[in-house]
XYZ file of C-alpha atoms in Angstrom:
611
model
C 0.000 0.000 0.000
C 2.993 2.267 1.228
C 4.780 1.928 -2.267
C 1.824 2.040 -4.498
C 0.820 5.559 -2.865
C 4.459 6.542 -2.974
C 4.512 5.515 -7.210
C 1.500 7.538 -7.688
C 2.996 10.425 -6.150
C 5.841 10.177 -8.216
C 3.755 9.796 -11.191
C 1.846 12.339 -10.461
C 4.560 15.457 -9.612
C 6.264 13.754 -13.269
C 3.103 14.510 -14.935
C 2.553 18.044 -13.415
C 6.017 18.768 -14.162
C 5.852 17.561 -18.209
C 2.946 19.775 -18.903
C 4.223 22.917 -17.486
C 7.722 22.215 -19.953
C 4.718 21.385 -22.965
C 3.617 24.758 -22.386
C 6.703 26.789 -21.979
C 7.720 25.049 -25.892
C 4.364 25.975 -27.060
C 4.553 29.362 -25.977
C 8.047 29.605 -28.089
C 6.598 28.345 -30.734
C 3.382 29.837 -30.623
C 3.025 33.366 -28.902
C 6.771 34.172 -28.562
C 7.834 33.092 -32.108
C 6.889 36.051 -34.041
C 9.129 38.185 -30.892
C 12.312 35.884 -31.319
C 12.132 35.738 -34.554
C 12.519 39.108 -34.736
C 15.662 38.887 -32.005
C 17.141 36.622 -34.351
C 17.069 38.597 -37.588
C 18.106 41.545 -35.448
C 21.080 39.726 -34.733
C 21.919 39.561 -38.397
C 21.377 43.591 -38.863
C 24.472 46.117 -38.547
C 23.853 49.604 -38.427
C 25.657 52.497 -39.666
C 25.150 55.630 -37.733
C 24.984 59.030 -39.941
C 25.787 62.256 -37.666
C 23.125 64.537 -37.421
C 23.845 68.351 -38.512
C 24.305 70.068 -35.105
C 21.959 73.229 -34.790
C 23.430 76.849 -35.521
C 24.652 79.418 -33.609
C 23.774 83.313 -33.813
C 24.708 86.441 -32.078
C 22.100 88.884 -30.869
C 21.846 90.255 -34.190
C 21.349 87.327 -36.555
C 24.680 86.837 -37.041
C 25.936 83.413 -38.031
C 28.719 82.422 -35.136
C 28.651 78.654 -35.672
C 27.519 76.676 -39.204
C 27.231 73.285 -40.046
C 27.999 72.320 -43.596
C 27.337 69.170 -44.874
C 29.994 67.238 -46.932
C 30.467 64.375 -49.183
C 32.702 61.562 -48.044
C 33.825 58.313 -49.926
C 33.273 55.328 -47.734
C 33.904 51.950 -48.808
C 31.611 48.605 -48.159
C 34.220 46.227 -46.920
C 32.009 43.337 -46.721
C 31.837 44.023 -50.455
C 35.677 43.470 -50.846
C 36.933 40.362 -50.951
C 40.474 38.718 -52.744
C 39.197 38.753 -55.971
C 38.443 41.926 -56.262
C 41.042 43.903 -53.247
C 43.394 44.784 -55.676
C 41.171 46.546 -58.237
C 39.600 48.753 -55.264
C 43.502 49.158 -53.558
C 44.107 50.608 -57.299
C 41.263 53.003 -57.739
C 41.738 54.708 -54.731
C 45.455 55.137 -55.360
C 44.832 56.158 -58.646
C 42.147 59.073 -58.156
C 43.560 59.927 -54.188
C 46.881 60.562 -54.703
C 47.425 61.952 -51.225
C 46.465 58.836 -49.314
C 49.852 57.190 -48.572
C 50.201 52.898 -49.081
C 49.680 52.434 -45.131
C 46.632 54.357 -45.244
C 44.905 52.564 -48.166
C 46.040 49.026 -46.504
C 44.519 50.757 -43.190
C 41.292 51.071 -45.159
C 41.259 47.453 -45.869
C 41.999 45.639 -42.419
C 39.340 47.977 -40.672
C 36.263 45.506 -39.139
C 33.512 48.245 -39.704
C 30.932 47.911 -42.678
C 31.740 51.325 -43.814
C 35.035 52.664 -43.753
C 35.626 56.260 -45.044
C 38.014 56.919 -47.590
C 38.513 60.944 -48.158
C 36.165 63.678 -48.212
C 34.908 64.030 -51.784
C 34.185 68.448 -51.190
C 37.105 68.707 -53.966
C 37.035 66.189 -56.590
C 36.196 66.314 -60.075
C 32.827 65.126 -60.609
C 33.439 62.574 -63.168
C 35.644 60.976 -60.775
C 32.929 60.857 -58.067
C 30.478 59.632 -60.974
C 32.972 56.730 -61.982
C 33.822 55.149 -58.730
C 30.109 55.454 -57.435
C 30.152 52.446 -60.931
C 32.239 50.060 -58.375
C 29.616 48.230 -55.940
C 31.489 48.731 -52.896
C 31.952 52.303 -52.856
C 29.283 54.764 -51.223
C 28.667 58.396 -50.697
C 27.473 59.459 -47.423
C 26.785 62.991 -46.583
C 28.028 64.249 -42.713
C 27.871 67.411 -41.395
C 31.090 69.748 -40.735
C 31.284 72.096 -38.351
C 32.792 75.405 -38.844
C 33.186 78.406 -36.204
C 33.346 81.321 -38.091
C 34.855 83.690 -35.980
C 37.707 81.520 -35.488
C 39.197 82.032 -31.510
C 36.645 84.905 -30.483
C 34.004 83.048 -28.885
C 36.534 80.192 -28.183
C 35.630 79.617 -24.547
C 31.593 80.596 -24.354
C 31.076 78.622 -27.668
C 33.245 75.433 -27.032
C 34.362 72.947 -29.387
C 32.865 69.356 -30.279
C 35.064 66.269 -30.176
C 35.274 62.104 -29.973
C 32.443 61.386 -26.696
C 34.336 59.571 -24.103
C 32.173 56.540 -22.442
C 30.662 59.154 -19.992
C 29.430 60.944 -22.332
C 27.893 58.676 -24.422
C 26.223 57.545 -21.199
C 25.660 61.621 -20.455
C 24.169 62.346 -24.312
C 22.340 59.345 -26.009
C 22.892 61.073 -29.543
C 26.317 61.670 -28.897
C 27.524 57.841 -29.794
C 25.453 58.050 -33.159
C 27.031 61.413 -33.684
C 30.107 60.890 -33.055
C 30.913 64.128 -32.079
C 29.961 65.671 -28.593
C 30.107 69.515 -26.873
C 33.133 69.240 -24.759
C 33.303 72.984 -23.625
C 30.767 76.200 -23.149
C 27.451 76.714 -25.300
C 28.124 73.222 -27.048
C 28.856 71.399 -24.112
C 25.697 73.188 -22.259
C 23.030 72.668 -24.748
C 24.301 69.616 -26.338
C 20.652 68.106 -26.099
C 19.242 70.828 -28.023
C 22.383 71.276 -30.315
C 23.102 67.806 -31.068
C 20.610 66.843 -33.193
C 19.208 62.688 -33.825
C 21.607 60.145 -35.847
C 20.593 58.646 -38.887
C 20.847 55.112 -39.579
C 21.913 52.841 -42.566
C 20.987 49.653 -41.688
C 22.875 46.306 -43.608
C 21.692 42.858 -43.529
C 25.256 41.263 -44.916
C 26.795 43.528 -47.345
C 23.530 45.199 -48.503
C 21.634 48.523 -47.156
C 17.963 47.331 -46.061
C 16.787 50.597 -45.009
C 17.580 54.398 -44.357
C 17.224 56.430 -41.882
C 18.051 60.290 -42.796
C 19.181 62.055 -39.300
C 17.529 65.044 -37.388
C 19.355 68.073 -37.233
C 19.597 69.647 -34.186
C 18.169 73.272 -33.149
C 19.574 76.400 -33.224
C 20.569 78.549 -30.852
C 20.539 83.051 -30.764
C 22.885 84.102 -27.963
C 23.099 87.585 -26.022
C 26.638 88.659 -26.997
C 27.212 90.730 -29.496
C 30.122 90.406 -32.330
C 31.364 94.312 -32.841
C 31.645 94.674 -29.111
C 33.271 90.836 -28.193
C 35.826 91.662 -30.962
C 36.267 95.242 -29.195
C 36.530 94.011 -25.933
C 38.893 91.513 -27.174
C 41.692 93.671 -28.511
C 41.263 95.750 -25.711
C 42.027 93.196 -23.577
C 45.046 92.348 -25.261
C 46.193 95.678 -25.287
C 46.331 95.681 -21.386
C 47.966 92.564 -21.239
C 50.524 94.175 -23.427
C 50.771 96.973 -21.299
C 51.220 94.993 -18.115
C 53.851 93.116 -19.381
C 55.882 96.455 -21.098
C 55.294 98.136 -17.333
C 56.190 95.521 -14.754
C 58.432 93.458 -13.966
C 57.233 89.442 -13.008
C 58.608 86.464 -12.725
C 55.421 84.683 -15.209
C 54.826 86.159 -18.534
C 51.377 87.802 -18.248
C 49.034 86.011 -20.559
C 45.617 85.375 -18.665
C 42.495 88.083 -18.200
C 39.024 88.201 -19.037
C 35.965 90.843 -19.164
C 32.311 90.618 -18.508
C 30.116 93.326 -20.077
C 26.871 92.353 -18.320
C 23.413 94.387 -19.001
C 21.801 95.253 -15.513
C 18.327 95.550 -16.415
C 17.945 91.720 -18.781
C 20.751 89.716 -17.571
C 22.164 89.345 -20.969
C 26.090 88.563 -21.058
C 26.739 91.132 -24.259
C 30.216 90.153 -24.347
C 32.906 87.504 -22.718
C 36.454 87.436 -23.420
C 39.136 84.932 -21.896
C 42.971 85.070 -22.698
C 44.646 82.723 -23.988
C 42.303 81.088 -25.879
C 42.058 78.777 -28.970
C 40.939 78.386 -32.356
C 37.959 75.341 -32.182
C 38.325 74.751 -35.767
C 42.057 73.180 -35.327
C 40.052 71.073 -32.905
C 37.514 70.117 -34.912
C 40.087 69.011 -37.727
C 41.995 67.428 -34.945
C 45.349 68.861 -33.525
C 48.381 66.723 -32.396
C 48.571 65.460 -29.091
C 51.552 68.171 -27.986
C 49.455 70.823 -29.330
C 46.719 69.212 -26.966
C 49.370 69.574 -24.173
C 50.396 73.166 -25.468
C 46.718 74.797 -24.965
C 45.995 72.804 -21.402
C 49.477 73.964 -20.059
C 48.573 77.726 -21.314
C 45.049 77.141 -19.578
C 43.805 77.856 -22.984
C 40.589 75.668 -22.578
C 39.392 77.764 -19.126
C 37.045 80.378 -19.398
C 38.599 82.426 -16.751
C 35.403 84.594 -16.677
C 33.396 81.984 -14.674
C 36.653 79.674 -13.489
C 39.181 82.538 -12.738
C 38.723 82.514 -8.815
C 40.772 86.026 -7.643
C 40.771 87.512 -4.709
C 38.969 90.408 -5.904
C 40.562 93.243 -3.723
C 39.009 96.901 -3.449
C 36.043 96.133 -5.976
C 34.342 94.056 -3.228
C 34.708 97.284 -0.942
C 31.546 98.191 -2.478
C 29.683 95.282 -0.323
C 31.260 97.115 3.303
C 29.482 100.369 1.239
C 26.189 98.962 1.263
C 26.335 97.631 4.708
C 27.771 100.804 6.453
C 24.443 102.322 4.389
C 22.162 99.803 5.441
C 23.180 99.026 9.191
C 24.441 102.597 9.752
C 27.667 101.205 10.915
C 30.476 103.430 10.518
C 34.321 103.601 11.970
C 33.938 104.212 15.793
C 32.824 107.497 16.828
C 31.457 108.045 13.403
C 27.211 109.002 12.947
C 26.758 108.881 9.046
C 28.247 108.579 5.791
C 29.364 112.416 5.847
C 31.470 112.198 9.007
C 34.866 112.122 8.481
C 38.375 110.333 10.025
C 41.562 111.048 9.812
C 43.693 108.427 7.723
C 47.671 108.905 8.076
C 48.476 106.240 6.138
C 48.288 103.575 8.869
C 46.100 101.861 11.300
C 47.431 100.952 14.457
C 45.158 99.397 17.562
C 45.692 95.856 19.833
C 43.691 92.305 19.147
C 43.867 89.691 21.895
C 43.965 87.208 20.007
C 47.383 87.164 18.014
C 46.367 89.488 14.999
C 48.410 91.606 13.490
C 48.448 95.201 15.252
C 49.264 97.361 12.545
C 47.628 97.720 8.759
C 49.486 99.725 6.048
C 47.473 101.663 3.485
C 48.277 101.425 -0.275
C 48.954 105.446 0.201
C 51.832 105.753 2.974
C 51.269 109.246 3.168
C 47.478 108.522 4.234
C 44.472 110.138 2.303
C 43.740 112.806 5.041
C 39.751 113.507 6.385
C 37.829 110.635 4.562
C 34.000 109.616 4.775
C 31.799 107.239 3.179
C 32.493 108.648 -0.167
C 35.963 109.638 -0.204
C 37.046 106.420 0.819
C 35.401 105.016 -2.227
C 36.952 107.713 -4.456
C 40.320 107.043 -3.468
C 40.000 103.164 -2.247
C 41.093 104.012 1.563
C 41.952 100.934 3.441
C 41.726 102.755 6.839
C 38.475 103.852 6.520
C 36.818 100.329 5.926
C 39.210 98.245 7.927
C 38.150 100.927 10.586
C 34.898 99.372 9.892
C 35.623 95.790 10.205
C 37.147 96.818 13.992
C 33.967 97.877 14.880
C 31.993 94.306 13.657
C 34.728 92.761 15.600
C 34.806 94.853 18.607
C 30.404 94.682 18.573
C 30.247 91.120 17.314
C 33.394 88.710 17.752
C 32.333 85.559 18.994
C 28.644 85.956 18.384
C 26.244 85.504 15.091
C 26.240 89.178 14.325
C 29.945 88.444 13.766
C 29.934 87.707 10.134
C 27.162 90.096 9.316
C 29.832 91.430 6.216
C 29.660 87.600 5.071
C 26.030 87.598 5.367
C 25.701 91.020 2.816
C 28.246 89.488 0.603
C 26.046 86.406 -0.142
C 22.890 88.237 -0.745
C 25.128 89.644 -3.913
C 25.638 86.400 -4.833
C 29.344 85.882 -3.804
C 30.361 82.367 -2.353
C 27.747 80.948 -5.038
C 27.286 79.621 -8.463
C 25.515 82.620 -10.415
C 23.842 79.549 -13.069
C 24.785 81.093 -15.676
C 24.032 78.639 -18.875
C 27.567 77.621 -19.330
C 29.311 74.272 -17.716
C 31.881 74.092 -15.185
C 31.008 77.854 -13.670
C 33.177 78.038 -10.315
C 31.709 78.691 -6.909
C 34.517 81.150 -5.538
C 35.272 81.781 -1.392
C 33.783 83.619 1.237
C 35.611 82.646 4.810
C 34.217 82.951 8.059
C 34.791 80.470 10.894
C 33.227 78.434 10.223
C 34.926 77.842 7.088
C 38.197 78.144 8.951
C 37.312 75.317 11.935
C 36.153 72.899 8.459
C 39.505 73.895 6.886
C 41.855 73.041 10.102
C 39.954 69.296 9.481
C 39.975 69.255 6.110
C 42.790 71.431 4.766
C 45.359 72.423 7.541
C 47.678 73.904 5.252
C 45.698 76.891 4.768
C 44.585 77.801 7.743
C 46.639 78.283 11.575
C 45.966 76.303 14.532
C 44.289 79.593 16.247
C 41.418 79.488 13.426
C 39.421 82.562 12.490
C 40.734 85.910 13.736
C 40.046 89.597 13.959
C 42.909 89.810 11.074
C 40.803 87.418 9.066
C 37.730 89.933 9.309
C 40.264 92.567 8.322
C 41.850 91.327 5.252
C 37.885 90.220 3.993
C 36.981 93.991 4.028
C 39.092 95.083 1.481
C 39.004 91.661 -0.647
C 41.987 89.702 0.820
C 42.933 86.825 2.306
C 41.193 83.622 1.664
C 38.229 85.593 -0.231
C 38.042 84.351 -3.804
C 35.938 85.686 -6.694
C 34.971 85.144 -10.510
C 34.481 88.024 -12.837
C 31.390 87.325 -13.455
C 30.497 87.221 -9.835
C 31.523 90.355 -9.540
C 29.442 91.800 -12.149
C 26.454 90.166 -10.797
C 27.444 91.662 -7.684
C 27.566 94.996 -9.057
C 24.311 94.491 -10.988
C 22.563 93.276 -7.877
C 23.312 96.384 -5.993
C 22.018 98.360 -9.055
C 18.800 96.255 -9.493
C 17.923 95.163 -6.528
C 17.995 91.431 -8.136
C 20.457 88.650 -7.923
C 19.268 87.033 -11.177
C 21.217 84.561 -13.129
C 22.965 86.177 -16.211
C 22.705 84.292 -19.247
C 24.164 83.499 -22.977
C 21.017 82.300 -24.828
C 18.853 84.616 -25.705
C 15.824 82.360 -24.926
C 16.992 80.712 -21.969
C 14.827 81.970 -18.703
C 16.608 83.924 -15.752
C 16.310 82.582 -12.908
C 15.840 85.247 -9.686
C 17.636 83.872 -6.703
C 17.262 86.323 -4.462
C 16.125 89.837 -3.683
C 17.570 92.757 -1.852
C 15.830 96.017 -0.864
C 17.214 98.771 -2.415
C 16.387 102.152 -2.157
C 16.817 104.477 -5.041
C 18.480 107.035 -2.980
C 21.099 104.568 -2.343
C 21.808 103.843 -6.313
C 21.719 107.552 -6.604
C 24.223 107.459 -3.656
C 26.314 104.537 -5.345
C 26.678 105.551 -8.686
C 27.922 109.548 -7.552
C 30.749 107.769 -5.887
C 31.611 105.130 -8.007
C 31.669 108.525 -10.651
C 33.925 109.813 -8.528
C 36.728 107.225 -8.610
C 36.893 108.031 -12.501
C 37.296 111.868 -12.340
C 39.514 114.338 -10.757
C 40.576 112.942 -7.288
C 39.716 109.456 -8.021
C 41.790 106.466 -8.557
C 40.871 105.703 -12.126
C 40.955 109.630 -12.912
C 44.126 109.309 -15.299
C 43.191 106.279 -17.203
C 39.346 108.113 -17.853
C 41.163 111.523 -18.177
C 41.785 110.742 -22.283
C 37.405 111.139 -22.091
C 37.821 115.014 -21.194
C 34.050 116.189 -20.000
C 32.251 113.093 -21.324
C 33.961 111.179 -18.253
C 31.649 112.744 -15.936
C 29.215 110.940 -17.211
C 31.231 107.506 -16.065
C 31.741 105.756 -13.227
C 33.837 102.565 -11.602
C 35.767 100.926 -8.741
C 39.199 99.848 -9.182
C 40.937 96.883 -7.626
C 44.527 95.807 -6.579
C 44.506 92.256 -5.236
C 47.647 90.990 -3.752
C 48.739 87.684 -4.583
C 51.196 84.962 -2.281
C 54.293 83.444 -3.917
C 55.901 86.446 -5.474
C 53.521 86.956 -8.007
C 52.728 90.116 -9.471
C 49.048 92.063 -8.423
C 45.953 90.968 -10.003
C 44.874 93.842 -11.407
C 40.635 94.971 -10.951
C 38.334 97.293 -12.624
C 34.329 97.575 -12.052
C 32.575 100.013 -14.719
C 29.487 101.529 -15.396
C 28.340 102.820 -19.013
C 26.696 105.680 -17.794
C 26.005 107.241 -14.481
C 22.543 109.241 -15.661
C 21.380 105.803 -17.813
C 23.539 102.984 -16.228
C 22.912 100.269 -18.905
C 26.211 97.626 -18.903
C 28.384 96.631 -16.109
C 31.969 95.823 -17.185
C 34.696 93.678 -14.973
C 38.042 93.507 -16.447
C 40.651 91.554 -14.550
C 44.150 90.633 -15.830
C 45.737 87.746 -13.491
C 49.138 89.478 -12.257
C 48.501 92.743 -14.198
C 49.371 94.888 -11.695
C 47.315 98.098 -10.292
C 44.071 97.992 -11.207
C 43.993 101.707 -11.624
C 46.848 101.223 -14.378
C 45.904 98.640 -16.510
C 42.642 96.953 -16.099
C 40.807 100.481 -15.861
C 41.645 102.037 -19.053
C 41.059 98.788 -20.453
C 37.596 99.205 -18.980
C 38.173 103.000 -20.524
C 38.137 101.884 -24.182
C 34.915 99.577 -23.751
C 33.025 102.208 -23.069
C 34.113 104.200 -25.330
C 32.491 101.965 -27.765
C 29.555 101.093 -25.842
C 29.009 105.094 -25.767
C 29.376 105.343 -29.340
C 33.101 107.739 -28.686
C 35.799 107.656 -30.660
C 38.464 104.681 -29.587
C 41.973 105.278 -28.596
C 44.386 103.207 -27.549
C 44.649 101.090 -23.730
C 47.160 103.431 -22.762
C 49.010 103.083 -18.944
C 47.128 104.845 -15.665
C 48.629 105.719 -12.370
C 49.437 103.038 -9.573
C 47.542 104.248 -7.595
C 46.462 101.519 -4.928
């Protein structure tokens, strides 16, 4: 009884077991067979990607920046070659290409792809196209060149395209198909609208079964404009000519950039970065020491959004707005009118190992300063007079980094999201920043942390503070506007507000009569604006002298404003170990506005050091 129950069982989990296998090949052969049939002929299919034309690229004013063209190419079917017929193809193509070299036609040959191009057919005779197109293995494909036609101007904001590493083809889906990806600026940041959808040739063996033409990608209209990016450009290079002829440094003086921002839109209306490169070599491909060459030279940064300065007297403006705001002045002082007496020198005791005396730039001292003057002629006393006072009111407490506080409603310490890649963050320190530093970077910081010094050097853009350009400009606009917005290159890309300040209009009136100031009689910039004559009264600006460690020359600053009565453009020039700010970077400055005013141009010609 025991084993017949025990056989049935068996019999019965066999039986159960057989039908569910019955199914699963009727279902293969049934529902699924259409589906892996298909997976199996798939398997016999190649494709052959065709790159998509990548969308245009205009200025503001319609002008073409960037074109695609599309051009002919010879490719040959290699799965239609074979030994009879090697030699006969080996001999056309040395025959009608003269230029191709033995190794490269044998290259041709031992390649494993379908299609393997043979030369671009942009120059040859007709006929000859016409004649080989007779031979069944050769085909004509059409791909898309691109050309930038302003050469090295927009070299940085525009970018390049080149090969897509694995990341990126994991990044852009197109960009495998392609074969060509944005590696820098507008082409790197809008490579999904750019870019554009592969075709496909698709093979089953050695013949094409189907064709799929590609989608070009869209174009683009960007804010800058061409007259005043090639202005700003040799104007640029005309200070960094100047800084070189005038100082003596131990680096050759090669890197700057300007920012001519419009206050009111956002719009980036021009954006130059020295050294730069011409993205056509790139696209035709360079050697790998030329490669080398450009990275060593920092050609490939766009030192407009990466160059991360401390930005010296410029950011003086920020202690400005919150002496305004806060009515806090040096001690003893009620307003912005009252006056101290600067002797060239500040002298006074920390407890807590500072340094206890501060040097001006002027060793003779600037005499009775307020507010104002000290803007005009960039006195250190008079603000580090100010930074004493946080320190003596709020050291040690959460009102002690109320100057950090201001500076970040202007945007400093943060991205500005501008639409270009790898935009740099820049520094403002506080001690917070200083106890995370003795943890995580020791070397820049001292065991006591975060002093009154600290506080000090921050007032008047020193120390660990670090800045981009563009920051600055936004900085500058901010104050003017009343809105930290993101600045932007395409002309339909949205701007983002991040934050907003309250701004009263008697304190841009306020501003903008000092920042005139700095460029007229009396003020720092007054000899590199003093080529203007009475149209200069009409401009205004902040210069900047940022000292650098390591025996490097000054980093030399200049903030400017079109116009005083109809403030349209902010314009940041730096130029990385250029000096005084008041000598080179300001009549840099100088010259952009004279085109921005519609004034005749004269040359960048040397100011006075002044700070």
């Amino acid at each position: 009884m025991f084993n017949i129950f025990r056989l049935r069982l068996v019999f019965f989990t066999f039986l159960f077991l057989s039908s569910f296998i019955l199914f699963d090949v009727f279902k293969l052969q049934t529902t699924s067979f259409g589906e892996n049939n298909e997976i199996i002929n798939n398997q016999n299919y190649d494709i052959f990607y065709i790159p998509a034309p990548r969308g245009e690229i205009y200025d503001r004013n319609g002008y073409k920046l960037v074109s695609t063209r599309i051009e002919p190419y010879l490719y040959i079917n290699t799965r239609k070659v074979n030994k009879e017929n090697i030699s006969l193809y080996k001999q056309l193509i040395k025959y009608n290409f003269i230029d191709l070299s033995n190794l490269d036609i044998n290259n041709i040959f031992l390649s494993k792809e379908i299609l393997e191009p043979v030369i671009s057919l942009q120059n040859i005779d007709y006929d000859v196209q016409q004649n080989l197109l007779t031979y069944d293995a050769f085909i004509v494909v059409d791909l898309p060149v691109r050309t930038y036609v302003e050469d090295s101007l927009f070299a940085q904001t525009i970018g390049y395209i080149g090969k897509p590493t694995l990341d990126e083809q994991n990044s852009f889906q197109n960009s495998k198909g392609n074969d060509r990806v944005g590696k820098n600026g507008l082409e790197r940041y809008y490579e999904s609208i750019l870019g554009g959808t592969p075709g496909k040739l698709i093979f089953s063996g050695s013949e094409i079964i189907d064709v799929i033409p590609p989608i070009p990608g869209k174009n683009i209209t960007i804010t800058v404009d061409t007259e005043l990016q090639r202005i700003v450009k040799e104007s640029l290079i005309q200070g960094i000519d100047l800084a070189n002829n005038n100082f003596d440094t131990n680096n050759i003086i090669q890197r700057g950039a300007v920012v001519v921002l419009n206050i009111e839109t956002g719009d980036v209306h021009a954006i130059v970065s020295l050294p730069d490169f011409n993205p056509n070599n790139l696209v035709s491909g360079i050697s790998e020491f030329e490669y080398k060459q450009l990275e060593r030279a920092q050609a490939f940064n766009n030192f407009a959004i990466q160059g991360l300065y401390p930005p010296g007297s410029v950011f003086k403006v920020v202690a400005y707005w919150l002496a305004v705001n806060e009515n806090l002045f040096p001690e003893g002082l009620e307003s912005a009118n009252s006056t101290i007496k600067c002797e060239g020198s500040l002298s006074f005791g920390f407890d807590d190992g500072s340094r206890q005396v501060y040097k001006d730039w002027k060793p003779d001292g600037h005499g009775s300063v307020n507010l104002s003057q000290a803007i005009k002629q960039s006195c250190n006393v008079y603000f580090w007079d100010i930074a004493l006072k946080i320190w003596r009111d709020y050291g040690n407490t959460d009102g002690e980094s109320i100057l950090q506080e201001y500076s970040k409603q202007l945007g400093f310490s943060s991205l500005t999201q501008i639409d270009l890649p790898y935009e740099k963050v820049g520094i403002i320190p506080d001690r917070n920043l200083f106890e995370e530093w003795k943890i995580s970077r020791p070397e820049l910081v001292r065991e006591e942390g975060w002093l009154g010094g600290d506080l000090m050097n921050l007032i008047i853009g020193q120390g660990a503070i670090t800045s981009t350009p563009l920051q600055i400009a936004n900085a500058y606009k901010t104050l003017l506007t009343g809105k930290n917005s993101s600045p932007k290159i395409n002309l339909d890309a949205e701007t983002k507000l991040i934050n907003e300040i309250k701004i009263r209009d008697e304190f841009v009136t306020f501003l903008l009569r000092d920042l005139n100031t700095v460029t007229n009689e009396g003020g720092t910039a007054y000899k590199a604006f003093s080529i203007l004559g009475e149209k200069s009264k009409d401009t205004g600006g902040k210069t900047g002298t940022a000292q650098n460690s390591g025996g490097k020359n000054n980093t030399s600053w200049f903030v400017g404003v079109d116009s005083i009565s109809n403030t349209n453009f902010v314009i940041v020039t730096v130029i990385d170990e250029g000096g005084s700010g008041s000598a080179v970077a300001a009549p840099v400055t100088r010259r952009i506005i004279q085109y921005l005013k519609g004034y005749k141009l004269t040359p960048v010609e040397f100011g006075e050091i002044t700070e």
